[in-house]
Short mmCIF file of C-alpha atoms and ligand atoms in Angstrom, two decimals:
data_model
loop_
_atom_site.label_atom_id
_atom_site.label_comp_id
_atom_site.label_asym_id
_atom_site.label_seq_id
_atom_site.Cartn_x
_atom_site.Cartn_y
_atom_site.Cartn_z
CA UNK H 24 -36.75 -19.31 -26.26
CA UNK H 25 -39.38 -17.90 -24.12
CA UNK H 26 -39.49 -18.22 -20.59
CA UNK H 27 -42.30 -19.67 -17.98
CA UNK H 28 -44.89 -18.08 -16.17
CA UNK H 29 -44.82 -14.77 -18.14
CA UNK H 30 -41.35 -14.04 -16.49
CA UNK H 31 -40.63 -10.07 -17.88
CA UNK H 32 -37.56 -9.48 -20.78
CA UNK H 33 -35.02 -6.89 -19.66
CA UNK H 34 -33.25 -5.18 -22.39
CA UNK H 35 -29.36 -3.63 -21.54
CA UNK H 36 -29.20 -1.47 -24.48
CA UNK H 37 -26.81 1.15 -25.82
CA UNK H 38 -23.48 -0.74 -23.60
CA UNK H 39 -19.91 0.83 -24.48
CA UNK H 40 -18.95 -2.83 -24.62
CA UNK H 41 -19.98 -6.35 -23.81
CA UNK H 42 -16.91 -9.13 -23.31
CA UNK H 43 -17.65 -12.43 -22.50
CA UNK H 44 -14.99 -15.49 -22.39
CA UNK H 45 -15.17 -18.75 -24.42
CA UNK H 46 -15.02 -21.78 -22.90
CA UNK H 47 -18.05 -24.59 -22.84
CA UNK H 48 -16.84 -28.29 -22.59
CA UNK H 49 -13.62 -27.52 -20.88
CA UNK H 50 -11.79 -24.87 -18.50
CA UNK H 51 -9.87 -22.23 -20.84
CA UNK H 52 -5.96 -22.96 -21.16
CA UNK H 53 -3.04 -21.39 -22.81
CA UNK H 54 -3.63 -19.10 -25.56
CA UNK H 55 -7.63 -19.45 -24.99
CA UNK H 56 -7.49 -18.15 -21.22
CA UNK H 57 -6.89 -14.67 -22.98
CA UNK H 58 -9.39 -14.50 -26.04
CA UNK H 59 -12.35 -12.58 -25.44
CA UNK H 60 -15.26 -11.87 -27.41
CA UNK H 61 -15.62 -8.04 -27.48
CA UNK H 62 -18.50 -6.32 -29.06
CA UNK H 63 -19.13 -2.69 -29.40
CA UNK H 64 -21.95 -0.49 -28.94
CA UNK H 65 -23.50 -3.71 -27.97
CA UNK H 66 -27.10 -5.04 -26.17
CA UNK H 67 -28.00 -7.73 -23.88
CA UNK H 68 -31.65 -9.21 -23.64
CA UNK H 69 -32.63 -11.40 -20.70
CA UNK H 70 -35.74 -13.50 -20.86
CA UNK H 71 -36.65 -14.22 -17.13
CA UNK H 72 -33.87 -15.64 -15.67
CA UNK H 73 -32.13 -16.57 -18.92
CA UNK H 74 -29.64 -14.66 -21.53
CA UNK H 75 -31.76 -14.65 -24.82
CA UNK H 76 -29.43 -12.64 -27.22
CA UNK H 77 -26.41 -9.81 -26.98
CA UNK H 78 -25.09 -8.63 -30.33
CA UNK H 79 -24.45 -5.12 -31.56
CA UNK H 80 -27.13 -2.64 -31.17
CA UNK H 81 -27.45 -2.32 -35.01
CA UNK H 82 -28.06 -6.03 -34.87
CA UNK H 83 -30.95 -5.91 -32.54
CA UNK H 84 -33.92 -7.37 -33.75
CA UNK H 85 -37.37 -5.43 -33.27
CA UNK H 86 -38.68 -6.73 -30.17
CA UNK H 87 -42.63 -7.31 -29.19
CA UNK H 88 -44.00 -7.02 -26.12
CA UNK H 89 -43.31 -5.96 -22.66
CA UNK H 90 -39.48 -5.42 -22.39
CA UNK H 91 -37.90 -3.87 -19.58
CA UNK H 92 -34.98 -1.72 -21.03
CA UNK H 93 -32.07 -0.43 -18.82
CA UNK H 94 -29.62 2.48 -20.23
CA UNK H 95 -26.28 1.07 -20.95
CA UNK H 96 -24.76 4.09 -22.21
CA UNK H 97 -21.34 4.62 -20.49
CA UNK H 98 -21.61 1.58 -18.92
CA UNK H 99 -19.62 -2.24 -20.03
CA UNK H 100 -20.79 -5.85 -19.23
CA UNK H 101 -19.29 -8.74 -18.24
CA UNK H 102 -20.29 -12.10 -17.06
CA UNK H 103 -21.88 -12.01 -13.46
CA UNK H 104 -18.42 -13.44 -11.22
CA UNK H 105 -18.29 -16.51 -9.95
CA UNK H 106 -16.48 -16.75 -7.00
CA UNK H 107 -15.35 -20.38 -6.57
CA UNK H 108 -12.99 -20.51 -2.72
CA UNK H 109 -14.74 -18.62 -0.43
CA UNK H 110 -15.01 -19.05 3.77
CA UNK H 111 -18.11 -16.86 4.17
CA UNK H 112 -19.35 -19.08 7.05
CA UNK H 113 -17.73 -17.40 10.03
CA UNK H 114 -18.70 -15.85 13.27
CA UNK H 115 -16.82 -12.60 14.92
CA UNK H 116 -13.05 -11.05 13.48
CA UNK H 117 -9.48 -11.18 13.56
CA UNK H 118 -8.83 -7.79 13.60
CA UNK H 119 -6.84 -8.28 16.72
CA UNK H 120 -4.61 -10.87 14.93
CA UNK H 121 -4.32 -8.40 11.64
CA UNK H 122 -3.02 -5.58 13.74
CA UNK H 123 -0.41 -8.62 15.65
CA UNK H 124 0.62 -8.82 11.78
CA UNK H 125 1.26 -5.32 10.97
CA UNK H 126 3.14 -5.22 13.93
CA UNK H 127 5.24 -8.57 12.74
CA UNK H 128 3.77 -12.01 14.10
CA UNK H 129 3.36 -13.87 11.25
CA UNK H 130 -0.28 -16.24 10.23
CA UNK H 131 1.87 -19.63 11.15
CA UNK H 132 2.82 -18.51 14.49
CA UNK H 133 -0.71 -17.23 15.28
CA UNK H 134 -2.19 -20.17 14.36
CA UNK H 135 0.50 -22.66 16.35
CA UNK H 136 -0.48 -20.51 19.03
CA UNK H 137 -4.14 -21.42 19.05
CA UNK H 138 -5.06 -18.48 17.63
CA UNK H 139 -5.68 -17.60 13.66
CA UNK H 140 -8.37 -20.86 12.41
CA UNK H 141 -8.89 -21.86 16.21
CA UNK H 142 -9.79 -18.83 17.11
CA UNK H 143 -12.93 -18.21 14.56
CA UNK H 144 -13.81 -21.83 15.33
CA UNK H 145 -14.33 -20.63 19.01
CA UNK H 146 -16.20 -17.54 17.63
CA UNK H 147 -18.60 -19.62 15.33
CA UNK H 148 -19.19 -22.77 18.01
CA UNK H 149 -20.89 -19.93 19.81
CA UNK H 150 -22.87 -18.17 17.52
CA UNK H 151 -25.56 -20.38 16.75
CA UNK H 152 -27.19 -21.45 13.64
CA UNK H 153 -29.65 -18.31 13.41
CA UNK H 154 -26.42 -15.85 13.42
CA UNK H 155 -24.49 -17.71 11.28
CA UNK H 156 -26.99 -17.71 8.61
CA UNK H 157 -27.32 -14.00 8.90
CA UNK H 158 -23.07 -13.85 8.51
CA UNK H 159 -23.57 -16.04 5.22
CA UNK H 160 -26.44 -13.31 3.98
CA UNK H 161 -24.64 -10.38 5.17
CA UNK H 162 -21.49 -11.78 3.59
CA UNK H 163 -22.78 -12.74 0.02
CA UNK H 164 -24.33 -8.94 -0.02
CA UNK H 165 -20.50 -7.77 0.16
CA UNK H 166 -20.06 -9.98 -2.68
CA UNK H 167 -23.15 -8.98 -4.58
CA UNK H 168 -21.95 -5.30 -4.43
CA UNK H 169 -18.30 -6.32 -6.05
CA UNK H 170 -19.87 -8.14 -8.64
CA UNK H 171 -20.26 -11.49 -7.17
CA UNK H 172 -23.40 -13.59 -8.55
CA UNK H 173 -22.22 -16.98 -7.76
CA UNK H 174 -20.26 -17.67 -4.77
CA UNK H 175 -19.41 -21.22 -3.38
CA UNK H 176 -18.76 -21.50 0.60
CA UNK H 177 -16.80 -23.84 2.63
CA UNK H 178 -17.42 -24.82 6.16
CA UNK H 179 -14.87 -25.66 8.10
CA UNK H 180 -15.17 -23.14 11.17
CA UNK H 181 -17.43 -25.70 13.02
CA UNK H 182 -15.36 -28.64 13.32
CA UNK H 183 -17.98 -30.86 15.22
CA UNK H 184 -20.96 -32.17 14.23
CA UNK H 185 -23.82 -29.51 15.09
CA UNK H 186 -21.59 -26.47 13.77
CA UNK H 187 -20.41 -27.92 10.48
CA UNK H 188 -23.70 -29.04 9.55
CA UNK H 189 -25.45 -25.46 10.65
CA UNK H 190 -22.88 -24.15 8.65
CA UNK H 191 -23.43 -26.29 5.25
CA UNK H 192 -27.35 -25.24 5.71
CA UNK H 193 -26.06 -21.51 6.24
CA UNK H 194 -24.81 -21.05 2.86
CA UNK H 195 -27.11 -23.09 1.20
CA UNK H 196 -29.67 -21.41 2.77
CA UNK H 197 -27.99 -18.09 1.14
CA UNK H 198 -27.53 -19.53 -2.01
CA UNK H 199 -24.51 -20.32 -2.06
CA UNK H 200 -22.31 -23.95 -3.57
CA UNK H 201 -21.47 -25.56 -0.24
CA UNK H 202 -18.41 -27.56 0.18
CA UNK H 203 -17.75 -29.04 3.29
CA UNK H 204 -14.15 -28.44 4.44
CA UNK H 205 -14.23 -30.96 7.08
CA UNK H 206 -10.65 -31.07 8.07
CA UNK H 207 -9.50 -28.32 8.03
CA UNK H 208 -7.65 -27.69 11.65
CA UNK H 209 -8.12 -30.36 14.40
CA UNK H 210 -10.09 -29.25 17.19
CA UNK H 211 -8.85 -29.30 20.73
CA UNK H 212 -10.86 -31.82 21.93
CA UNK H 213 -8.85 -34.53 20.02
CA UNK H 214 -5.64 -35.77 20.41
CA UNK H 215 -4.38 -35.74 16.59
CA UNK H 216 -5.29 -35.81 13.26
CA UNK H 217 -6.48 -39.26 12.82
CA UNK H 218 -8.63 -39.17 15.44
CA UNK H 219 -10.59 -36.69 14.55
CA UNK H 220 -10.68 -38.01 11.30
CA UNK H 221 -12.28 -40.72 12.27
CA UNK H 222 -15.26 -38.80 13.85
CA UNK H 223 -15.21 -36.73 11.21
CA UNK H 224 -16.31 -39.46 8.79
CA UNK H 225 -17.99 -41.73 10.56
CA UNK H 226 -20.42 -38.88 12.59
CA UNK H 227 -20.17 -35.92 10.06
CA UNK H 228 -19.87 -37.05 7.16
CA UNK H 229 -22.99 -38.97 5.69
CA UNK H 230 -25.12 -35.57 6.62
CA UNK H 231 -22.66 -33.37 5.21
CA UNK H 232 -22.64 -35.22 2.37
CA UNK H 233 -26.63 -34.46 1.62
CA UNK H 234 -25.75 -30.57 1.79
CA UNK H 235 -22.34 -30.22 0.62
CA UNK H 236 -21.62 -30.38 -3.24
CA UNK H 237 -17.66 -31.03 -2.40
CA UNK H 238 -15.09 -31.87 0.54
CA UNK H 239 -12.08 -30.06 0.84
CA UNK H 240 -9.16 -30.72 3.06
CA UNK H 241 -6.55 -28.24 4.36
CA UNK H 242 -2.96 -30.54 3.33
CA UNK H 243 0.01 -28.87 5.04
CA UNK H 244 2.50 -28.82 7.87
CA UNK H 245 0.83 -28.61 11.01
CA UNK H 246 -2.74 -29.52 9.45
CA UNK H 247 -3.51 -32.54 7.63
CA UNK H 248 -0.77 -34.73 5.64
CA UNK H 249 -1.09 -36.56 2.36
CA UNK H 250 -2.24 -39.88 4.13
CA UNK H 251 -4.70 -38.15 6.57
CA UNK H 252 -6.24 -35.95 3.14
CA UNK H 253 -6.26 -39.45 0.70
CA UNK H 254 -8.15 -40.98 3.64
CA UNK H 255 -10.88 -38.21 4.25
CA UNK H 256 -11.35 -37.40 0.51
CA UNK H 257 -11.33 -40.93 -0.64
CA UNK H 258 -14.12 -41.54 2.08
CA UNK H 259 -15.58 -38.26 0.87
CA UNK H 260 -15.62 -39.20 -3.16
CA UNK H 261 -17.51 -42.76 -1.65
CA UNK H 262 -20.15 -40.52 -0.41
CA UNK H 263 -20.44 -38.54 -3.74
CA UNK H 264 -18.64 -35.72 -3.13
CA UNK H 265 -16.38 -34.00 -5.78
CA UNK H 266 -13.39 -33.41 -4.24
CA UNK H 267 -10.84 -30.23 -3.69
CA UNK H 268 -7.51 -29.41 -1.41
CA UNK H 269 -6.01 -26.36 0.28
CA UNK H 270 -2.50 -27.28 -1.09
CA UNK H 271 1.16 -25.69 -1.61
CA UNK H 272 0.06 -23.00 0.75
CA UNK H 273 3.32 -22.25 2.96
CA UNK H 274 5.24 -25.50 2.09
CA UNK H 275 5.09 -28.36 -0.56
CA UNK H 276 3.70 -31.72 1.17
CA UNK H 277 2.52 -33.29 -2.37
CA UNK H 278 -0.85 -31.90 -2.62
CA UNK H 279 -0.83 -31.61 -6.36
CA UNK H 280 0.13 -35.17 -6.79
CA UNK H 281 -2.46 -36.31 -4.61
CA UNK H 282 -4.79 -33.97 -6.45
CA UNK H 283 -4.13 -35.67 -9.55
CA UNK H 284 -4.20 -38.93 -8.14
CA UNK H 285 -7.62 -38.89 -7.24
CA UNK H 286 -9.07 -37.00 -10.03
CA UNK H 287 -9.86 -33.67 -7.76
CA UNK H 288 -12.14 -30.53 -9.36
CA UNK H 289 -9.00 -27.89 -7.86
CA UNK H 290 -6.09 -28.12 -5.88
CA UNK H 291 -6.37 -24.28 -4.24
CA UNK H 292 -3.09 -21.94 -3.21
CA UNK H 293 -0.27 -23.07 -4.87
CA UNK H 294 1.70 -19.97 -3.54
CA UNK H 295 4.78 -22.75 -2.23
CA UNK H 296 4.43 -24.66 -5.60
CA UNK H 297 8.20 -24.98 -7.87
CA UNK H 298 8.72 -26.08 -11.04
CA UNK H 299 7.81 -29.84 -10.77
CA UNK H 300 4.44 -28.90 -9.19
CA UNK H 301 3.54 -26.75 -11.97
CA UNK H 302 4.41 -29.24 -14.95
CA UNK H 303 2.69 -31.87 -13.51
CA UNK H 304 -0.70 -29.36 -13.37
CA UNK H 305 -0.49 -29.00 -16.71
CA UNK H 306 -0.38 -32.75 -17.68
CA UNK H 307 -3.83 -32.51 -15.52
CA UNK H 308 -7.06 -31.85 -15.34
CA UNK H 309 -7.17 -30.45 -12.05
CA UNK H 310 -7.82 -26.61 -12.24
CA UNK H 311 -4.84 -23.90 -10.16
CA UNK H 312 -6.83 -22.00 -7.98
CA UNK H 313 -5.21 -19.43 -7.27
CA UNK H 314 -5.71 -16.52 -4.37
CA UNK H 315 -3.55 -13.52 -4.52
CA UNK H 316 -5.47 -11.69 -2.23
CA UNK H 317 -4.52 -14.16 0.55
CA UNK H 318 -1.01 -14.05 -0.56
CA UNK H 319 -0.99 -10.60 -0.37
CA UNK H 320 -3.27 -10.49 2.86
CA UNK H 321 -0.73 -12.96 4.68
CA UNK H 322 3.00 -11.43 3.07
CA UNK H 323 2.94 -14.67 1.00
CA UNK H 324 4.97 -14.82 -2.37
CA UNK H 325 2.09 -14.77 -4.81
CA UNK H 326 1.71 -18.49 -6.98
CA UNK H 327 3.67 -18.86 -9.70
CA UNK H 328 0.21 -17.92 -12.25
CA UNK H 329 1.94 -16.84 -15.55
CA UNK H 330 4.46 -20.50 -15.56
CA UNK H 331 1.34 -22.31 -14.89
CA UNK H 332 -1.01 -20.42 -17.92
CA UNK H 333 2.25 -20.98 -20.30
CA UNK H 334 2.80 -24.01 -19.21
CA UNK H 335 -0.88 -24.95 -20.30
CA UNK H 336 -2.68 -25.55 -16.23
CA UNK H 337 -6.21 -25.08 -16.20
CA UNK H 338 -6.09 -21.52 -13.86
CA UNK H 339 -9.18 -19.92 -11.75
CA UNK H 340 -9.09 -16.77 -9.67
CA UNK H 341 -10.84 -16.71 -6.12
CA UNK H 342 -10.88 -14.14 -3.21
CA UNK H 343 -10.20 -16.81 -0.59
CA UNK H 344 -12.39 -14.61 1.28
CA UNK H 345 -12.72 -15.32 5.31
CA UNK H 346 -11.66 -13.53 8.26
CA UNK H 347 -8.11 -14.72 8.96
CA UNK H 348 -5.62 -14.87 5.31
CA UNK H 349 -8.22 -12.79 2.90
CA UNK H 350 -10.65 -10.54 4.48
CA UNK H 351 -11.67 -9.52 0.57
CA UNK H 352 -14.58 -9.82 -0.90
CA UNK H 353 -13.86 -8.63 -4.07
CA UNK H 354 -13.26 -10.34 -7.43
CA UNK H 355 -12.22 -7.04 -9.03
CA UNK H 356 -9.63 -6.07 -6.78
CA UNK H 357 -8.46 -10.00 -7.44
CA UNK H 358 -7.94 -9.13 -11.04
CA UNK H 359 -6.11 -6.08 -10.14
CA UNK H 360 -3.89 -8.08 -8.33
CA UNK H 361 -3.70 -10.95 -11.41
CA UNK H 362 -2.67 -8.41 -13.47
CA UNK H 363 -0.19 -6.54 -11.26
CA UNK H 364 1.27 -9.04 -9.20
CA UNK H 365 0.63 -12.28 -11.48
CA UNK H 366 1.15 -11.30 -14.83
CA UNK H 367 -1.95 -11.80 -15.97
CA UNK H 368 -3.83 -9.90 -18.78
CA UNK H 369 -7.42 -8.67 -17.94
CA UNK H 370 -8.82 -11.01 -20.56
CA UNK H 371 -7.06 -13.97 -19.03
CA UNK H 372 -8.28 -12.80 -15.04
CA UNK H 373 -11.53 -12.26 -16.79
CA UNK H 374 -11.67 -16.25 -17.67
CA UNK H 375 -10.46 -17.24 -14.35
CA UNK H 376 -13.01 -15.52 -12.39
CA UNK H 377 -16.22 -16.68 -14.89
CA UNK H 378 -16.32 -19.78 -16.88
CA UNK H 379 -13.04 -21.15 -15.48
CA UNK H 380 -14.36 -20.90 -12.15
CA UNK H 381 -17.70 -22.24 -13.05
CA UNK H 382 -16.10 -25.36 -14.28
CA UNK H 383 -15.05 -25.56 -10.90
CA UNK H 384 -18.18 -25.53 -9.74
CA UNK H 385 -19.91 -28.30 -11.74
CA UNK H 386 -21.80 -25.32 -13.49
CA UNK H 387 -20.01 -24.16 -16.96
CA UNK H 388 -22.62 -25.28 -18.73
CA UNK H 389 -25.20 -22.16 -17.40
CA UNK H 390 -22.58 -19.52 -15.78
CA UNK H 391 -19.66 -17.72 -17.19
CA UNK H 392 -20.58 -16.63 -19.91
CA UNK H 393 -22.88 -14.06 -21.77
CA UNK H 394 -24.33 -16.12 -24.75
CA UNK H 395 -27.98 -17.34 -25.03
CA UNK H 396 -29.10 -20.25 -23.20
CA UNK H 397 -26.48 -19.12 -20.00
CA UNK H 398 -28.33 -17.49 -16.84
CA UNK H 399 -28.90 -13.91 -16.90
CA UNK H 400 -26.38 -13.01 -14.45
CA UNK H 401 -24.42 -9.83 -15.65
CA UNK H 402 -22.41 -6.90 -14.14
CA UNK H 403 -22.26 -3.72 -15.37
CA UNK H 404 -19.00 -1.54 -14.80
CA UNK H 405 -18.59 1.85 -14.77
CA UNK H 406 -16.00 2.08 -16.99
CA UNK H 407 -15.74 2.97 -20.69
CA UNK H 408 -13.83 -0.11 -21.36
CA UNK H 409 -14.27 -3.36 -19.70
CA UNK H 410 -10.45 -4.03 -18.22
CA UNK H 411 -11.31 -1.31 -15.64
CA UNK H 412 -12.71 -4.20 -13.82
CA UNK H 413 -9.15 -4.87 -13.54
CA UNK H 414 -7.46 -1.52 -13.83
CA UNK H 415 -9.03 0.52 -11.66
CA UNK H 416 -7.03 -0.90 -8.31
CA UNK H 417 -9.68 -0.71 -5.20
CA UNK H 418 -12.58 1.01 -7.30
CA UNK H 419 -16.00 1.04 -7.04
CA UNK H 420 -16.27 -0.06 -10.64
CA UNK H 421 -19.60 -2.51 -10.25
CA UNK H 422 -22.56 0.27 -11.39
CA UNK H 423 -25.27 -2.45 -11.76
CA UNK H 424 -25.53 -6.27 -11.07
CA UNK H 425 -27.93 -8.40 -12.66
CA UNK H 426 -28.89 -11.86 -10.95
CA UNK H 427 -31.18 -14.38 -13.06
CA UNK H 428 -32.65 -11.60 -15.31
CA UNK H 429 -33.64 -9.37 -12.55
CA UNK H 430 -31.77 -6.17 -11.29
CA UNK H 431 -30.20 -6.49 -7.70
CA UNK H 432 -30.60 -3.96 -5.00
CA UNK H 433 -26.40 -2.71 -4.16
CA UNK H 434 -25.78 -2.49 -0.42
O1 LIG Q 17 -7.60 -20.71 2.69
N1 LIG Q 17 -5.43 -22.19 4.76
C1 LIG Q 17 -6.45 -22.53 5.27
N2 LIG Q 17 -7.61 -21.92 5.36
C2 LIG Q 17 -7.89 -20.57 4.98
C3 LIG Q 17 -7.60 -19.61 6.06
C4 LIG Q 17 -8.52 -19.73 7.18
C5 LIG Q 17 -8.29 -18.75 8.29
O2 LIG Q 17 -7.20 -18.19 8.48
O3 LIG Q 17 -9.27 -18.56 9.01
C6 LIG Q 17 -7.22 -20.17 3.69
O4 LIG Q 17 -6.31 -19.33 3.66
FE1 LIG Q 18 -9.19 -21.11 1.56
#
């Protein structure tokens, strides 16, 4: 396959190793989550902005032309991330609130109190569209430098009409996969839930639905319950949205049923889900994403990963990443903390953050993956074997991040 417009070849040569997950028609479950392909001594050749061959460096064929070639000696590759739950799209801190935790308050009283998701909601209604489009950029170069290539951002700081829109341009704008997360707290200017509901959809949602990909709803005591999320999502899904829900957070209110019910791409958390929650995810095709640097971030037990991977649930890995419950950018400190606290191997935190998560997305088909015909989107660790992206807890193991063929200036 050659590419269009003369776009340049980039040869990784020399790598330690290259491991890439399986995975094409369906997210990776059970036994398949944890097989790898691992190659040795191994290459990777990009043409323009897409993967034309990797193999073993014995294997590589003699090559004409202009080729870019990077040294990969030392170094190990792995699918570019994809980071599938993020809340990049926020104005000012809680850094107030996080030191109110260390000292004992806990995330549900803040937020009853009109702080925690209020209180960024305030921060971002001021900012204007200009500086929240610089938060997105600044945001997804955080990302880039942990490895990041594809992130997907909700809204959901805005809450009326002017911010939550501003906001879905904001990330598009950065390239990110916007999902609206419309209700996600209701805003002091109405009454209850179902009345802002009701504005919601009838003044926000046929624009959001032109820039978001998704809707996502925030299901839980003291947010929005089952009835309140089946009405906004079923409105949403009218509109063409896929659909997704902030569920089993703190407390089981039947999110995972009514993710099931109405065919949803994730039902996110899952930290409060038992037994019954996890069986029925594995009759499903709803994909477990789960966030353990949110549980961690917030004192929460972490989700019950390794009974829903046995079990045979679909299972993506996220950073959660906003200002309030997961101020983490990082999908490699995520795996650390799949493998520590979760029980998960690298191999199997490895498929949650790539081609799991792209199915997620709408977008297995092109990310996840290093195999021809996938985009060129690769990291390159420091590490002389690839579970250090995993192993090394808090390190600065991303040496080199390729992004559609090309290599990306680190922050
Ligand atoms: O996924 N739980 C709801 N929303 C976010 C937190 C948002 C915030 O605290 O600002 C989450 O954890
Ligand atoms: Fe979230």
């Amino acid at each position: 396959m050659s590419s269009a417009g003369g776009a340049r070849r980039l040869l990784v040569r020399d790598l330690a190793q290259l491991a890439t997950p399986h995975g094409i028609d369906a997210p990776l479950r059970g036994r398949a989550l944890g097989s790898i392909d691992l190659l040795e001594d191994a290459y990777v050749l990009c043409d323009g902005e897409t993967i034309e061959s990797v193999g073993r460096m014995r294997d590589l064929p003699s090559l004409d032309g202009d080729v870019d070639e990077l040294d990969g000696r030392g170094l190990c590759a792995i699918p570019g991330l994809v980071d599938c739950h993020t809340h990049a799209c926020f104005a000012g801190d809680r850094v107030e609130e996080f030191a109110l935790r260390a000292g004992g308050a806990t995330y549900e009283e803040l937020h009853a109190a009109g702080g925690g998701i209020m209180a960024t909601v305030r921060a971002t209604r001021a900012a204007g569209e200009a500086a929240l489009a610089g938060a997105v950029r600044l945001h997804r170069s955080w990302m880039l430098r942990a490895g990041t290539t594809t992130f997907e951002s909700k809204s959901g700081y805005g809450l009326d009409r002017e911010t939550e829109l501003a906001s879905l341009r904001a990330i598009a704008d950065a390239g990110g996969v916007p999902t609206w997360l419309g209700a996600h707290a209701v805003p002091p200017e109405f009454g209850d839930p179902d009345a802002y509901l009701e504005f919601a959809l009838l003044e926000v949602l046929p624009a959001a639905a032109q820039l978001a990909e998704a809707a996502d709803v925030f299901l839980e005591r003291g947010a929005f319950d089952v009835a309140q999320s089946r009405r906004y999502l079923d409105a949403c899904t009218a509109a063409g949205l896929a659909v997704r829900i902030h569920g089993d957070q703190f407390t089981e209110q039947g999110a995972v049923g009514l993710a099931i019910e109405l065919a949803a791409r994730s039902v996110d958390h899952l930290e409060a889900t038992g037994p019954d929650g996890v069986g029925e995810l594995a009759r499903s095709d709803v994909v477990a994403v789960l966030l353990p640097a949110s549980a961690l971030f917030v004192g929460r037990p972490m989700p019950p990963a390794r009974a829903l991977v046995d079990a045979g649930a679909a299972v993506a890995l996220a950073t959660d990443f906003n200002p309030g419950s997961a101020f983490c950018e990082s999908l490699p400190l995520v795996c650390s903390l799949a493998a520590t606290q979760l029980k998960l191997s690298p191999a199997e935190a490895l498929a949650a953050c790539t081609v799991n998560a792209a199915h997620v997305l709408g977008r297995a088909s092109r990310l996840g993956r290093l195999e021809p015909g996938y985009a060129a989107d690769v990291v390159l660790l420091d590490a002389p074997d690839w579970r250090y992206v995993a192993y090394h807890l808090g390190g600065d193991v991303v040496a080199e991040v390729i992004v559609a063929g090309t290599r990306a200036e680190l922050p």
